[in-house]
Coordinates of C-alpha atoms in Angstrom, one line a residue:
Chain A
M18 CA -6.8 -15.8 9.9
A19 CA -3.7 -16.8 11.8
Q20 CA -1.7 -13.7 13.0
K21 CA 1.9 -14.1 13.7
K22 CA 2.9 -14.0 17.4
E23 CA 5.4 -11.1 17.6
T24 CA 8.7 -11.5 19.3
R25 CA 11.4 -8.9 19.8
H26 CA 13.8 -11.6 18.5
K27 CA 13.6 -14.2 15.9
P28 CA 13.4 -17.5 17.9
S29 CA 16.8 -19.2 17.5
E30 CA 19.3 -21.1 19.5
K31 CA 20.9 -18.2 20.5
E32 CA 17.9 -16.7 22.2
T33 CA 17.3 -19.9 24.3
T34 CA 20.8 -19.7 25.5
E35 CA 20.3 -16.1 26.4
E36 CA 17.2 -16.9 28.4
T37 CA 19.1 -19.6 30.5
E38 CA 22.4 -17.7 31.0
K39 CA 20.9 -14.2 31.5
P40 CA 23.8 -12.3 29.6
S41 CA 25.0 -9.0 31.1
I42 CA 24.1 -5.6 29.5
S43 CA 27.7 -5.5 28.1
D44 CA 27.4 -8.9 26.5
K45 CA 24.2 -7.7 25.0
G46 CA 25.7 -4.7 23.5
K47 CA 28.6 -6.7 21.8
E48 CA 26.2 -8.9 20.4
L49 CA 24.2 -6.2 18.8
T50 CA 27.5 -4.8 17.5
E51 CA 28.5 -8.0 16.0
D52 CA 24.8 -8.4 14.6
M53 CA 25.3 -4.9 12.9
D54 CA 28.6 -5.9 11.6
K55 CA 27.3 -8.9 10.0
L56 CA 24.4 -6.9 8.5
M57 CA 26.8 -4.5 7.1
D58 CA 28.8 -7.1 5.4
E59 CA 25.7 -8.6 4.0
I60 CA 24.6 -5.3 2.8
D61 CA 27.8 -5.0 0.9
D62 CA 27.2 -8.3 -0.7
V63 CA 23.7 -7.6 -1.7
L64 CA 24.1 -4.0 -2.9
E65 CA 24.3 -4.1 -6.6
K66 CA 27.8 -4.3 -7.9
N67 CA 27.2 -1.1 -9.7
A68 CA 24.8 0.4 -7.0
E69 CA 26.1 4.0 -7.6
E70 CA 25.7 3.6 -11.3
F71 CA 22.3 1.9 -11.1
V72 CA 21.0 4.9 -8.7
K73 CA 22.3 7.5 -11.1
N74 CA 20.5 5.7 -14.1
Y75 CA 17.4 5.0 -12.2
V76 CA 14.9 7.1 -13.9
Q77 CA 11.0 6.6 -13.7
K78 CA 8.2 8.2 -15.7
G79 CA 6.1 10.3 -13.4
G80 CA 2.9 8.5 -12.2
Q81 CA -0.3 9.1 -10.3
Chain B
M19 CA -25.8 -4.9 16.9
A20 CA -23.0 -6.2 14.7
P21 CA -20.5 -3.5 13.7
R22 CA -20.9 -1.9 10.4
P23 CA -18.1 -3.4 8.0
F24 CA -15.3 -1.4 6.7
L25 CA -14.3 -1.6 3.1
L26 CA -10.8 -0.8 1.9
G27 CA -8.1 -1.5 -0.7
S28 CA -4.8 -0.1 -1.9
E29 CA -3.0 0.4 -5.2
T30 CA 0.7 0.1 -5.5
E31 CA 2.4 1.6 -8.6
F32 CA 5.9 -0.1 -9.0
G33 CA 9.0 1.3 -10.1
I34 CA 10.5 -0.6 -13.2
S35 CA 13.9 -0.9 -14.6
C36 CA 15.2 -2.9 -17.2
L37 CA 18.9 -4.1 -16.8
D38 CA 19.4 -4.1 -20.6
P39 CA 20.4 -0.4 -21.5
R40 CA 18.7 -0.9 -25.0
E41 CA 15.4 -1.4 -23.5
Q42 CA 14.4 1.7 -21.7
N43 CA 10.7 2.3 -22.5
H44 CA 8.7 2.2 -19.5
I45 CA 5.3 1.5 -21.0
T46 CA 6.8 -1.6 -22.9
N47 CA 8.9 -2.9 -19.9
S48 CA 5.7 -2.8 -17.7
L49 CA 3.5 -4.4 -20.3
R50 CA 6.3 -7.2 -20.7
L51 CA 6.7 -7.5 -16.8
V52 CA 3.0 -8.0 -16.2
G53 CA 2.8 -10.3 -19.2
F54 CA 4.7 -12.9 -17.1
C55 CA 2.3 -13.1 -14.4
P56 CA 1.8 -16.9 -13.5
G57 CA -1.2 -18.7 -12.4
R58 CA -4.0 -16.9 -14.1
P59 CA -7.1 -19.1 -14.5
A60 CA -8.6 -16.8 -17.2
P61 CA -5.7 -15.3 -19.3
E62 CA -8.2 -13.9 -22.0
C63 CA -10.2 -12.2 -19.6
L64 CA -10.9 -8.5 -20.3
W65 CA -11.1 -5.8 -17.6
D66 CA -14.7 -4.2 -18.1
Y67 CA -14.3 -0.5 -18.4
E68 CA -18.0 0.1 -18.7
G69 CA -18.6 1.4 -15.2
E70 CA -15.2 3.3 -14.9
N71 CA -15.3 7.2 -14.9
P72 CA -12.3 8.7 -12.9
L73 CA -13.3 12.2 -14.0
V74 CA -16.2 12.8 -11.7
D75 CA -15.4 14.4 -8.3
L76 CA -17.1 14.4 -5.0
F77 CA -19.2 17.3 -5.8
D78 CA -20.6 15.6 -8.6
S79 CA -18.9 17.7 -11.2
V80 CA -17.4 16.1 -14.4
L81 CA -14.0 17.0 -15.7
D82 CA -13.3 17.1 -19.5
G83 CA -11.3 14.3 -20.7
E84 CA -11.2 11.0 -22.4
R85 CA -12.5 7.8 -20.6
E86 CA -10.4 4.8 -21.3
D87 CA -11.7 2.2 -23.8
P88 CA -8.7 0.3 -25.2
D89 CA -9.5 -2.2 -28.0
L90 CA -9.5 -6.0 -27.1
Y91 CA -5.7 -6.6 -27.7
S92 CA -4.5 -3.6 -25.7
N93 CA -7.0 -4.4 -23.0
R94 CA -5.9 -8.0 -22.5
A95 CA -2.2 -6.6 -22.6
L96 CA -2.9 -3.9 -19.9
N97 CA -5.1 -5.9 -17.5
K98 CA -4.3 -9.2 -15.8
P99 CA -7.5 -9.9 -13.5
L100 CA -6.0 -12.4 -10.8
A101 CA -7.5 -15.3 -9.0
N102 CA -7.2 -13.4 -5.6
G103 CA -9.7 -10.7 -6.9
A104 CA -6.9 -8.4 -7.4
R105 CA -6.0 -6.4 -10.6
L106 CA -2.4 -6.6 -12.0
Y107 CA -2.3 -4.0 -14.8
V108 CA -0.3 -1.1 -16.3
D109 CA -1.1 2.1 -15.4
G110 CA 0.6 4.8 -17.6
A111 CA 4.3 3.8 -17.4
H112 CA 4.2 1.7 -14.2
P113 CA 3.1 -1.9 -13.4
E114 CA 0.5 -1.7 -10.9
Y115 CA -1.3 -4.0 -8.3
S116 CA -4.8 -3.0 -7.2
S117 CA -5.6 -5.3 -4.0
P118 CA -9.0 -6.8 -3.8
E119 CA -11.4 -5.3 -1.6
V120 CA -11.0 -6.3 2.1
T121 CA -12.8 -5.4 5.3
D122 CA -9.7 -5.3 7.8
P123 CA -6.4 -3.3 7.5
L124 CA -4.6 -6.6 8.5
E125 CA -6.1 -8.3 5.5
L126 CA -5.0 -5.3 3.5
V127 CA -1.4 -5.9 4.8
R128 CA -1.7 -9.6 3.5
Y129 CA -3.2 -8.8 0.2
E130 CA -0.7 -6.0 -0.4
A131 CA 2.2 -8.2 0.5
A132 CA 0.7 -10.9 -1.9
G133 CA 0.8 -8.3 -4.6
E134 CA 4.6 -7.8 -4.0
R135 CA 5.2 -11.6 -4.3
I136 CA 3.1 -11.6 -7.5
A137 CA 5.3 -8.7 -8.9
N138 CA 8.4 -10.6 -7.9
S139 CA 7.1 -13.6 -9.5
C140 CA 6.6 -11.8 -12.9
R141 CA 10.3 -10.6 -12.3
E142 CA 11.5 -14.1 -11.7
L143 CA 9.8 -15.6 -14.7
S144 CA 11.5 -12.8 -16.9
E145 CA 14.6 -13.7 -15.8
R146 CA 14.1 -17.5 -16.5
A147 CA 12.7 -16.7 -19.8
M148 CA 15.8 -14.4 -20.7
G149 CA 18.4 -16.5 -19.1
Q150 CA 19.6 -13.5 -16.8
P151 CA 18.3 -10.9 -14.5
H152 CA 16.2 -8.4 -16.8
F153 CA 14.0 -6.5 -14.7
A154 CA 14.3 -4.7 -11.4
V155 CA 11.0 -3.9 -9.5
H156 CA 10.8 -1.6 -6.7
K157 CA 8.0 -0.8 -4.2
N158 CA 8.7 2.9 -3.9
N159 CA 7.4 6.2 -4.7
S160 CA 10.2 8.2 -6.4
D161 CA 13.1 8.1 -8.7
G162 CA 15.0 10.6 -6.6
K163 CA 15.2 12.9 -9.8
G164 CA 11.7 14.3 -9.4
N165 CA 9.4 11.6 -10.8
S166 CA 6.9 10.4 -8.4
Y167 CA 4.3 7.7 -8.7
G168 CA 1.6 6.5 -6.3
Y169 CA 0.4 4.5 -3.4
H170 CA -3.3 5.1 -3.3
E171 CA -5.7 3.8 -0.6
N172 CA -9.4 3.4 -1.2
Y173 CA -12.0 3.6 1.5
L174 CA -15.7 2.9 1.3
V175 CA -17.6 6.0 2.8
E176 CA -21.3 6.5 3.4
K177 CA -22.6 8.8 0.7
Q178 CA -24.4 11.4 3.1
T179 CA -21.0 12.1 4.7
P180 CA -20.5 15.8 3.9
V181 CA -17.4 16.4 1.8
R182 CA -16.1 19.4 4.0
H183 CA -16.1 17.1 6.9
L184 CA -14.0 14.5 5.1
M185 CA -11.4 17.3 4.1
S186 CA -11.2 18.9 7.7
G187 CA -11.2 15.7 9.3
M188 CA -8.5 13.8 6.9
I189 CA -6.2 16.7 5.9
P190 CA -4.5 16.9 9.4
H191 CA -4.2 13.3 9.6
F192 CA -2.4 12.7 6.0
V193 CA 0.0 15.4 7.0
T194 CA 1.0 13.8 10.4
R195 CA 0.3 10.0 10.1
I196 CA 3.6 9.8 8.3
L197 CA 5.3 9.8 11.7
Y198 CA 4.6 6.1 11.6
C199 CA 3.9 5.3 7.9
G200 CA 6.4 7.3 6.1
A201 CA 8.8 5.0 4.1
G202 CA 11.7 7.4 4.5
K203 CA 14.0 9.1 1.9
V204 CA 17.4 10.2 1.3
G205 CA 17.5 13.8 0.2
A206 CA 15.0 16.2 -1.1
E207 CA 13.3 16.5 -4.8
H208 CA 11.1 18.7 -6.8
G209 CA 13.1 22.0 -5.9
R210 CA 12.2 21.5 -2.3
A211 CA 14.4 22.5 0.6
G212 CA 17.5 20.2 1.0
C213 CA 17.9 17.7 3.8
D214 CA 20.2 14.4 4.5
F215 CA 16.9 12.2 5.1
Q216 CA 13.2 12.8 5.3
I217 CA 10.3 10.7 6.9
S218 CA 8.1 10.7 3.6
Q219 CA 8.9 9.6 0.2
R220 CA 5.8 11.6 -1.3
A221 CA 5.7 14.9 0.7
D222 CA 8.1 16.8 -1.7
F223 CA 5.6 16.4 -4.6
F224 CA 2.3 17.8 -3.2
E225 CA 1.4 21.2 -4.2
T226 CA -2.2 22.0 -3.5
L227 CA -4.9 21.2 -1.0
A228 CA -7.7 19.7 -3.0
E229 CA -8.1 18.6 -6.6
L230 CA -9.5 16.0 -8.9
N231 CA -6.3 15.6 -10.8
T232 CA -3.6 13.2 -9.4
M233 CA -0.7 13.7 -11.8
V234 CA -0.1 17.6 -12.1
R235 CA -0.4 19.8 -8.9
R236 CA -0.9 16.9 -6.6
P237 CA -3.4 17.5 -4.1
L238 CA -3.3 16.3 -0.4
F239 CA -7.0 15.7 -0.7
N240 CA -8.0 13.9 -4.0
T241 CA -11.6 14.6 -4.9
R242 CA -12.2 11.9 -7.3
N243 CA -15.2 10.0 -6.7
E244 CA -15.4 6.9 -8.8
P245 CA -17.3 4.7 -6.4
H246 CA -17.3 1.3 -8.2
V247 CA -20.3 0.7 -5.8
D248 CA -24.0 2.0 -5.7
P249 CA -23.4 5.8 -5.9
E250 CA -26.6 6.5 -4.2
R251 CA -25.3 4.8 -1.1
W252 CA -21.5 5.1 -0.8
L253 CA -18.5 7.3 -2.2
R254 CA -14.9 6.0 -2.3
L255 CA -12.2 8.1 -0.9
H256 CA -9.3 7.9 -3.0
V257 CA -6.2 8.8 -0.7
I258 CA -3.0 9.7 -2.6
P259 CA -0.5 11.3 -0.3
G260 CA 0.6 8.0 1.4
D261 CA 4.0 6.2 1.0
S262 CA 4.4 2.7 -0.3
T263 CA 5.5 1.0 2.9
M264 CA 7.7 -2.1 3.2
S265 CA 7.2 -2.6 7.1
Q266 CA 3.9 -4.5 7.6
V267 CA 3.3 -2.5 10.9
S268 CA 3.5 0.9 8.9
T269 CA 1.1 -0.6 6.5
W270 CA -1.5 -1.8 9.0
L271 CA -1.2 1.5 10.9
K272 CA -1.7 3.7 7.9
A273 CA -4.8 1.8 6.7
G274 CA -6.3 1.2 10.0
T275 CA -5.9 4.6 11.6
T276 CA -7.3 6.3 8.3
A277 CA -10.3 3.7 8.3
L278 CA -11.1 4.6 11.8
I279 CA -11.0 8.3 11.7
L280 CA -13.2 8.0 8.5
R281 CA -15.7 6.1 10.5
L282 CA -15.8 8.9 13.2
I283 CA -16.4 11.3 10.5
E284 CA -19.2 9.3 8.9
D285 CA -20.8 9.1 12.5
D286 CA -20.1 12.8 13.0
A287 CA -18.1 11.9 16.2
L288 CA -14.7 13.3 15.3
G289 CA -15.7 16.8 16.5
E290 CA -13.4 19.8 15.9
M291 CA -9.8 19.1 14.9
P292 CA -7.1 21.5 14.8
V293 CA -7.0 23.4 11.3
L294 CA -3.4 23.7 10.0
A295 CA -2.9 27.1 8.7
D296 CA -0.8 25.8 5.7
P297 CA -1.2 22.0 5.2
V298 CA 0.9 21.6 2.2
T299 CA 3.9 23.3 3.7
A300 CA 3.2 21.5 6.9
F301 CA 3.4 18.1 5.0
R302 CA 7.0 19.0 4.0
E303 CA 7.9 20.4 7.4
V304 CA 6.7 17.3 9.2
S305 CA 8.6 15.1 6.8
R306 CA 11.8 16.9 7.6
D307 CA 11.0 17.1 11.3
L308 CA 13.2 14.3 12.4
N309 CA 13.2 15.5 16.1
L310 CA 9.5 15.5 15.9
N311 CA 9.1 18.7 17.8
T312 CA 8.5 21.2 15.0
P313 CA 5.3 23.4 15.7
L314 CA 2.9 23.5 13.0
P315 CA 1.1 26.8 12.9
L316 CA -2.8 26.5 13.2
Q317 CA -5.8 28.5 11.6
G318 CA -6.7 31.2 14.1
G319 CA -3.4 31.2 16.3
G320 CA -1.4 28.8 18.1
A321 CA 0.4 25.7 17.0
M322 CA 0.8 22.0 17.6
T323 CA 3.3 19.3 16.6
A324 CA 2.6 16.5 14.5
L325 CA 2.8 13.9 17.2
E326 CA 0.4 16.2 19.2
I327 CA -2.1 16.2 16.3
Q328 CA -1.8 12.4 16.2
H329 CA -2.6 12.0 20.0
T330 CA -5.6 14.1 19.5
Y331 CA -6.9 11.9 16.9
L332 CA -6.1 8.8 19.1
Q333 CA -7.9 10.4 21.9
K334 CA -11.1 10.7 19.8
V335 CA -10.9 7.2 18.2
R336 CA -10.4 5.7 21.8
E337 CA -13.5 7.6 23.2
W338 CA -15.6 6.5 20.3
S339 CA -14.4 2.9 20.3
A340 CA -15.4 2.5 23.9
R341 CA -19.0 3.0 22.9
N342 CA -18.7 1.1 19.4
P343 CA -17.6 -2.6 19.1
L344 CA -15.0 -3.0 16.3
P345 CA -14.4 -6.1 14.1
G346 CA -11.0 -7.8 13.3
S347 CA -7.8 -6.3 14.0
F348 CA -9.1 -2.8 14.9
S349 CA -8.9 -3.2 18.7
D350 CA -5.4 -4.3 18.5
L351 CA -4.7 -1.7 16.0
I352 CA -5.7 1.2 18.5
E353 CA -3.5 -0.4 21.1
R354 CA -0.5 -0.5 18.7
W355 CA -1.1 3.0 17.7
Q356 CA -1.1 4.2 21.2
R357 CA 2.1 2.4 21.9
V358 CA 3.9 3.6 18.8
L359 CA 2.8 7.3 19.7
A360 CA 4.2 6.7 23.2
A361 CA 7.5 5.5 21.7
L362 CA 7.8 8.3 19.4
D363 CA 7.3 10.7 22.4
S364 CA 10.0 9.1 24.4
D365 CA 12.4 7.2 22.2
P366 CA 11.7 6.9 18.5
S367 CA 14.6 4.7 18.0
S368 CA 12.9 2.0 19.9
L369 CA 10.8 1.8 16.9
E370 CA 13.6 0.6 14.6
R371 CA 12.0 -2.9 14.0
E372 CA 8.5 -1.6 13.3
V373 CA 8.3 1.9 11.6
D374 CA 9.6 2.1 7.8
W375 CA 11.4 5.4 8.0
I376 CA 13.0 4.5 11.4
I377 CA 14.3 0.9 10.1
K378 CA 15.6 2.5 7.0
R379 CA 17.3 5.5 8.5
R380 CA 19.0 3.2 11.2
M381 CA 20.3 0.8 8.6
I382 CA 21.4 3.5 6.4
S383 CA 23.3 5.6 9.2
A384 CA 24.8 2.4 10.8
Y385 CA 26.6 1.6 7.3
L386 CA 27.6 5.2 6.5
E387 CA 28.9 5.4 10.0
R388 CA 30.8 2.3 9.8
K389 CA 32.3 3.2 6.4
G390 CA 33.0 6.9 7.4
L391 CA 30.6 8.2 4.6
D392 CA 28.2 11.0 5.0
W393 CA 24.4 11.3 3.9
G394 CA 25.5 12.9 0.5
H395 CA 27.5 9.8 -0.6
P396 CA 25.7 8.1 -3.6
R397 CA 25.7 4.9 -1.5
A398 CA 23.3 6.3 0.7
K399 CA 20.7 7.0 -2.1
A400 CA 21.7 3.5 -3.4
M401 CA 20.7 1.7 -0.1
D402 CA 17.5 3.8 0.0
L403 CA 16.4 2.6 -3.5
Q404 CA 17.3 -1.0 -2.9
Y405 CA 15.5 -1.1 0.4
H406 CA 12.4 -1.2 -1.9
D407 CA 13.3 -4.0 -4.3
V408 CA 10.8 -6.8 -4.2
N409 CA 13.4 -9.3 -5.0
P410 CA 14.1 -11.0 -1.7
A411 CA 17.7 -11.7 -2.8
K412 CA 18.3 -8.1 -3.2
G413 CA 15.8 -6.0 -1.3
L414 CA 17.4 -4.6 1.7
Y415 CA 14.0 -4.7 3.8
H416 CA 14.0 -8.3 2.9
T417 CA 17.7 -8.7 4.0
L418 CA 16.7 -7.1 7.5
R419 CA 13.8 -9.4 7.5
A420 CA 15.6 -12.5 6.8
R421 CA 17.9 -11.8 9.8
G422 CA 15.1 -11.2 12.1
M423 CA 15.6 -7.4 12.4
V424 CA 12.1 -6.3 11.8
D425 CA 8.9 -7.2 13.4
E426 CA 6.1 -8.6 10.9
L427 CA 2.6 -9.5 11.6
L428 CA 2.0 -12.3 9.3
D429 CA 3.6 -15.6 8.6
D430 CA 4.7 -16.3 5.0
A431 CA 2.3 -19.1 4.6
V432 CA -0.5 -16.7 5.3
I433 CA 0.6 -14.6 2.7
D434 CA 1.3 -17.0 0.3
A435 CA -2.5 -18.3 0.5
A436 CA -3.6 -14.7 -0.5
I437 CA -1.7 -15.1 -4.0
G438 CA -4.4 -17.5 -5.3
A439 CA -7.6 -17.2 -3.0
P440 CA -9.6 -13.9 -2.8
P441 CA -11.0 -12.4 0.4
E442 CA -14.1 -14.4 1.6
D443 CA -16.1 -11.4 3.2
T444 CA -16.4 -9.0 0.1
R445 CA -17.7 -9.3 -3.5
A446 CA -13.8 -10.2 -4.3
W447 CA -14.8 -13.7 -3.4
F448 CA -17.3 -13.9 -6.2
R449 CA -15.1 -12.2 -8.7
G450 CA -12.2 -14.9 -7.7
Q451 CA -14.5 -17.9 -7.6
C452 CA -15.7 -17.0 -11.2
L453 CA -12.3 -16.9 -12.6
A454 CA -11.4 -20.0 -10.5
R455 CA -14.4 -22.0 -11.6
F456 CA -15.3 -20.9 -15.1
G457 CA -11.8 -19.9 -16.4
K458 CA -11.9 -18.8 -20.0
A459 CA -15.8 -18.6 -20.0
V460 CA -15.3 -15.4 -17.9
Y461 CA -15.3 -12.7 -20.6
G462 CA -14.4 -9.9 -18.4
V463 CA -14.5 -8.5 -14.8
S464 CA -14.2 -5.2 -13.2
W465 CA -14.7 -4.1 -9.4
S466 CA -18.4 -4.0 -9.9
S467 CA -19.2 -6.5 -12.5
V468 CA -18.5 -10.2 -13.9
L469 CA -19.0 -10.7 -17.5
L470 CA -19.9 -14.4 -18.2
D471 CA -19.8 -15.9 -21.6
T472 CA -23.1 -18.5 -21.3
G473 CA -22.4 -19.7 -24.8
Q474 CA -25.2 -17.9 -26.1
E475 CA -24.3 -14.3 -25.1
I476 CA -22.1 -12.3 -22.9
R477 CA -24.2 -11.5 -19.5
R478 CA -23.2 -8.9 -17.3
L479 CA -23.6 -9.5 -13.5
P480 CA -23.6 -6.3 -11.7
M481 CA -22.0 -6.1 -8.3
A482 CA -23.0 -2.6 -7.0
D483 CA -23.0 -3.9 -3.5
P484 CA -19.3 -4.8 -2.2
F485 CA -20.8 -6.7 0.8
R486 CA -22.6 -9.3 -1.3
G487 CA -20.9 -11.7 -3.3
T488 CA -19.3 -13.0 -0.1
R489 CA -18.5 -16.7 0.5
T490 CA -21.4 -17.0 3.0
I491 CA -24.0 -15.4 0.7
A492 CA -22.6 -16.6 -2.8
E493 CA -21.4 -20.1 -2.3
P494 CA -24.8 -21.7 -2.3
L495 CA -25.2 -20.2 -5.7
F496 CA -22.5 -22.5 -7.1
E497 CA -23.6 -25.6 -5.6
G498 CA -24.3 -28.2 -8.4
V499 CA -23.4 -25.4 -11.0
T500 CA -21.1 -26.5 -13.7
S501 CA -21.3 -23.5 -16.3
P502 CA -21.9 -20.0 -16.5
A503 CA -25.2 -20.6 -18.0
E504 CA -26.4 -22.5 -15.1
L505 CA -25.2 -19.9 -12.8
V506 CA -27.1 -17.1 -14.8
A507 CA -30.3 -19.4 -14.7
R508 CA -30.0 -19.8 -11.0
L509 CA -29.4 -16.1 -10.6
E510 CA -32.6 -15.2 -12.5
G511 CA -34.5 -18.0 -10.4
N512 CA -35.0 -20.3 -13.4
A513 CA -33.0 -23.2 -11.8

């Protein structure tokens, strides 16, 4: 079975640039903050419009 | 000598919600959802309940209760045997996917992920049929209101293994393995001590040490023994305190470490393990121990942290594996286990791409911090729930995955291939092949049987040995065979 080669980052153009330019630690930190900001925006987009209502009404029957 | 093969599988009970407020019957919704299952080669195929008896325990005593025996119509509505050897069905008020039998924990990751995709396909097809989103399906274990549903693992164990060794060897593992295979949860339930966030979805719901029942007074160690194999040779350990994990690394470690420790117990190589003074309470304490330093009292005095107990297991497994060659992904898994424990020792946040509860906690806490909200805000619970949505466009685990923010073990194509094809090295191959080749002439299947309609009669082919019916053994039987009657004749040596 083909096992995926694990990488700490998803290979991307960005990463290739990173390798050649060797960014400083502060650049790296800035990039992580930007990544996180983008993620938070995306979470806001993806969260159910009525997320809080949805979670309030989320009731399941007990199972095993 | 070749290493003795492992056999394992998992059962995932999904949470189901209907977006139409008028349709809130969970049983009806579950039946409708699985009814949309695509790509089944034998839609009329029954589940064969003949060999099923969940009321027998590991001490061979039998509990009072009614065995399941639905009529034909209900049987077909409840059960969807799949081409990959798995069973999609309705268990109580939940859609459930039982993976086919596999021999390796990485294969379990693959077939379990295939099951998530199958559940999502059902949801997608319901949406297409209704013209709008209709169901939401979550791979989680609680509704945040005191109702829990399971994720169960199954491991084949040699029959002569003493049950007391299984209990003493496994209970400390079930209590402490959540450090790397807890799915994380916002808040507490079931009247348990409050907290912002805890490591396990399930820990709040466990009330007793050992019990046959899985729904009332849930036990850490479930004594059910419904082996689905030759009962003289094996038993099946049914493990119920685990979480449904989204992270592939967590799923891999959960199944792999447990299978290895069981093998040591079978070989009488585990030796004395620390005995927790109160495992049920310890389970909840570990779940709330986000600093990973709570000492758990031991019987006879002293205390150990969950992490120390995990190191003890790892040490024993390492010693054993130096003498015993391991198949498949097990050696890699031991290395990963060691690396994860070391990271938990020094800097748990470094596992924010690998371990489910750490991935989830980091995501929610980053969000709350940026928005100036606290853990009690309903948005925190909403994110917790939506982390588990199997719809890639909705699920927050999938959001992280699409952004390359989690480490995965398997490529998409490898998982997709497991949707339609069974594992080749267990009897699941024979089950899946019969379905694929004979379609509607397969009258029924179960874990341990295939019922073929020969045109003259219904013949039950027993499969009590899970290591027969593999591709290597069974493929020659199908050569030149075009009908069930010919296959039966060949099996009986008449052709």
